[in-house]
Amino acid sequence: MDSEHFGTRAIHGGQHPDPSTGAVMPPIYQTSTYAQAAPGDHKGYEYSRTQNPTRHALERSLASIEGGKHGLAFGSGLAAVDACMKLLSPGDEVISTHDLYGGTYRQFVKVYEKYGLKFHFTPMSDAAAVRALVTPNTKMIWVETPTNPMLNIVDIAAMAKIAKEAGALLVVDNTFATPYLQQPISLGADIVLHSATKYLGGHSDIVLGALIVKEDTLAEQLYFIQNATGAVCGPMDSFLALRGIKTLHVRMDRHMQNAAELANFLKSHPAVGRVVYPGFEDHPGHAIAKAQMRGFGGMISFAVKSDTYADASKVVSTMKVFTLAESLGGVESLSGHPASMTHASIPKDQREASGITDGLIRLSVGIEDVRDLKADLDAALSLLL
Ligand SMILES: *Cc1c(COP(=O)(O)O)cnc(C)c1O
């Protein structure tokens, strides 16, 4: 099935009807344990931290849609990040995207620095700057692309080259792009990470994480960590993630279509200043995005013309179809104010240097009728004129 096109793999990849009943969707095996006929005589399932058929169905799907061989599902995206960190030893160094997801940054700095890991954060648009940070202790390069909320683009193949030369693993957090738009393993990544809480689940009803790898030995190490440290997801959430994945390509097409239309609408609106969208030719990462992605995704960031907190706050509080909330990637449109929400813990000068001004608003464009999304934005923005 893995030779099929994406939309077929999203629905059938790694899936088969349930052997005992023919159920087309895998049952939610809500069980912690499995009967053994005699000690050690079992059907491949002993205990659900180690093996669960519903989670396995999801893990096979994940491997298929990312063009990998092995999938691993976790209780959250950050639990998947945590499993990657446990591949490392004290003294090892990680080079990471400077504007990565805040929770990942917090885990690196607040949890793993004290276990002796060393992190270097740098803008990865400059490959020479990344290469200059490589030392004999560099064991991992950590890429997020597009980034949140500035939608910076990192050249995955260029980072894969540096990682290979350094003998380091390349991890790509593919949450914003999804495997429909971007296939990091084919560009040289060793591990692909997802917060399936976002687009893969797609319905804002689960928190779940995933890793996908191609190489058997690396997969064995990660399966060991998954079972030994235990941050697995439950069967119900596994089922919901799998159901979400089956419509990923259809949802993404509409997310992208709506986002492109709204980005152009915002660009021409008199109450709007900067519009950050990788689909615009003047976006600094546009050429790389065009080369390594199928499309430009469903996220937009823009600043109100005054670039003030008061005006941005008025817009996000007024909109009715866009819900003001953390997270992204669901069918419903969400707005966010990075400076006071996701990025509030970053000092103001540092935040503004990377473009996150007080007037910046982030949109996760949903799949509602785009005319209603446009009218909602227009009504709120018009209050500023
Ligand atoms: C949300 C998110 C995470 C963390 O995932 P959780 O499921 O919330 O633990 C990691 N990376 C990115 C890019 C995210 O957006």
mmCIF file of N, CA and C and ligand atoms in Angstrom, residues 75-79 81 101 103-104 144 146 148 173 175-176 193-198 207-209 327-328 362, ligand 1:
data_model
loop_
_atom_site.group_PDB
_atom_site.id
_atom_site.type_symbol
_atom_site.label_atom_id
_atom_site.label_comp_id
_atom_site.label_asym_id
_atom_site.label_seq_id
_atom_site.Cartn_x
_atom_site.Cartn_y
_atom_site.Cartn_z
ATOM 1 N N GLY A 75 1.656 10.092 24.530
ATOM 2 C CA GLY A 75 0.566 10.807 25.186
ATOM 3 C C GLY A 75 0.458 12.272 24.837
ATOM 4 N N SER A 76 1.516 12.871 24.264
ATOM 5 C CA SER A 76 1.465 14.265 23.797
ATOM 6 C C SER A 76 2.659 14.508 22.889
ATOM 7 N N GLY A 77 2.633 15.632 22.183
ATOM 8 C CA GLY A 77 3.781 16.014 21.358
ATOM 9 C C GLY A 77 5.024 16.163 22.215
ATOM 10 N N LEU A 78 4.863 16.755 23.393
ATOM 11 C CA LEU A 78 6.034 16.958 24.259
ATOM 12 C C LEU A 78 6.575 15.640 24.815
ATOM 13 N N ALA A 79 5.721 14.623 24.964
ATOM 14 C CA ALA A 79 6.217 13.302 25.372
ATOM 15 C C ALA A 79 7.053 12.696 24.244
ATOM 16 N N VAL A 81 8.838 14.558 22.132
ATOM 17 C CA VAL A 81 10.099 15.317 22.234
ATOM 18 C C VAL A 81 10.972 14.681 23.314
ATOM 19 N N TYR A 101 8.910 25.817 18.974
ATOM 20 C CA TYR A 101 7.724 25.776 19.832
ATOM 21 C C TYR A 101 8.135 25.994 21.302
ATOM 22 N N GLY A 103 7.024 25.131 24.210
ATOM 23 C CA GLY A 103 7.056 23.985 25.123
ATOM 24 C C GLY A 103 8.292 23.122 24.894
ATOM 25 N N THR A 104 8.739 23.031 23.645
ATOM 26 C CA THR A 104 9.952 22.272 23.339
ATOM 27 C C THR A 104 11.162 23.011 23.900
ATOM 28 N N GLU A 144 12.465 22.839 13.120
ATOM 29 C CA GLU A 144 11.019 23.035 13.035
ATOM 30 C C GLU A 144 10.805 23.923 11.810
ATOM 31 N N PRO A 146 7.402 24.985 8.861
ATOM 32 C CA PRO A 146 7.490 26.394 9.234
ATOM 33 C C PRO A 146 7.414 26.569 10.754
ATOM 34 N N ASN A 148 6.658 28.798 14.444
ATOM 35 C CA ASN A 148 5.509 29.452 15.064
ATOM 36 C C ASN A 148 5.961 30.708 15.816
ATOM 37 N N ASP A 173 10.452 18.525 13.408
ATOM 38 C CA ASP A 173 9.089 18.669 13.927
ATOM 39 C C ASP A 173 8.225 19.117 12.750
ATOM 40 N N THR A 175 4.915 19.301 12.566
ATOM 41 C CA THR A 175 3.552 19.601 13.005
ATOM 42 C C THR A 175 2.852 20.625 12.119
ATOM 43 N N PHE A 176 3.538 21.731 11.783
ATOM 44 C CA PHE A 176 2.891 22.808 11.030
ATOM 45 C C PHE A 176 2.644 22.425 9.572
ATOM 46 N N LEU A 193 8.771 14.273 13.934
ATOM 47 C CA LEU A 193 7.968 14.418 15.147
ATOM 48 C C LEU A 193 6.669 15.147 14.826
ATOM 49 N N HIS A 194 5.593 14.739 15.518
ATOM 50 C CA HIS A 194 4.320 15.450 15.395
ATOM 51 C C HIS A 194 3.675 15.705 16.735
ATOM 52 N N SER A 195 3.121 16.892 16.889
ATOM 53 C CA SER A 195 2.049 17.060 17.842
ATOM 54 C C SER A 195 0.792 16.733 17.041
ATOM 55 N N ALA A 196 0.302 15.492 17.192
ATOM 56 C CA ALA A 196 -0.908 15.070 16.470
ATOM 57 C C ALA A 196 -2.148 15.732 17.050
ATOM 58 N N THR A 197 -1.946 16.457 18.138
ATOM 59 C CA THR A 197 -2.975 17.324 18.717
ATOM 60 C C THR A 197 -3.491 18.316 17.669
ATOM 61 N N LYS A 198 -2.638 18.659 16.700
ATOM 62 C CA LYS A 198 -2.919 19.729 15.746
ATOM 63 C C LYS A 198 -3.550 19.149 14.472
ATOM 64 N N VAL A 207 -5.031 15.211 22.721
ATOM 65 C CA VAL A 207 -3.624 15.604 22.861
ATOM 66 C C VAL A 207 -2.825 14.326 22.618
ATOM 67 N N LEU A 208 -1.939 14.341 21.613
ATOM 68 C CA LEU A 208 -1.242 13.111 21.225
ATOM 69 C C LEU A 208 0.028 13.461 20.448
ATOM 70 N N GLY A 209 1.056 12.652 20.615
ATOM 71 C CA GLY A 209 2.322 12.909 19.924
ATOM 72 C C GLY A 209 2.774 11.711 19.126
ATOM 73 N N SER A 327 -3.468 26.629 20.540
ATOM 74 C CA SER A 327 -3.505 25.482 19.628
ATOM 75 C C SER A 327 -3.833 25.898 18.191
ATOM 76 N N LEU A 328 -3.895 24.921 17.314
ATOM 77 C CA LEU A 328 -4.043 25.163 15.875
ATOM 78 C C LEU A 328 -4.372 23.845 15.195
ATOM 79 N N ARG A 362 -1.975 35.740 15.297
ATOM 80 C CA ARG A 362 -1.771 34.503 14.535
ATOM 81 C C ARG A 362 -3.111 33.854 14.252
HETATM 82 C C1 LIG B 1 1.766 21.890 20.015
HETATM 83 C C2 LIG B 1 3.139 21.649 19.505
HETATM 84 C C3 LIG B 1 4.036 20.794 20.167
HETATM 85 C C4 LIG B 1 3.686 20.117 21.485
HETATM 86 O O1 LIG B 1 2.689 19.180 21.342
HETATM 87 P P1 LIG B 1 1.609 18.807 22.499
HETATM 88 O O2 LIG B 1 0.764 17.805 21.816
HETATM 89 O O3 LIG B 1 0.913 20.077 22.870
HETATM 90 O O4 LIG B 1 2.399 18.253 23.637
HETATM 91 C C5 LIG B 1 5.286 20.579 19.603
HETATM 92 N N1 LIG B 1 5.651 21.191 18.450
HETATM 93 C C6 LIG B 1 4.829 22.031 17.800
HETATM 94 C C7 LIG B 1 5.278 22.675 16.547
HETATM 95 C C8 LIG B 1 3.556 22.296 18.298
HETATM 96 O O5 LIG B 1 2.736 23.152 17.649
#
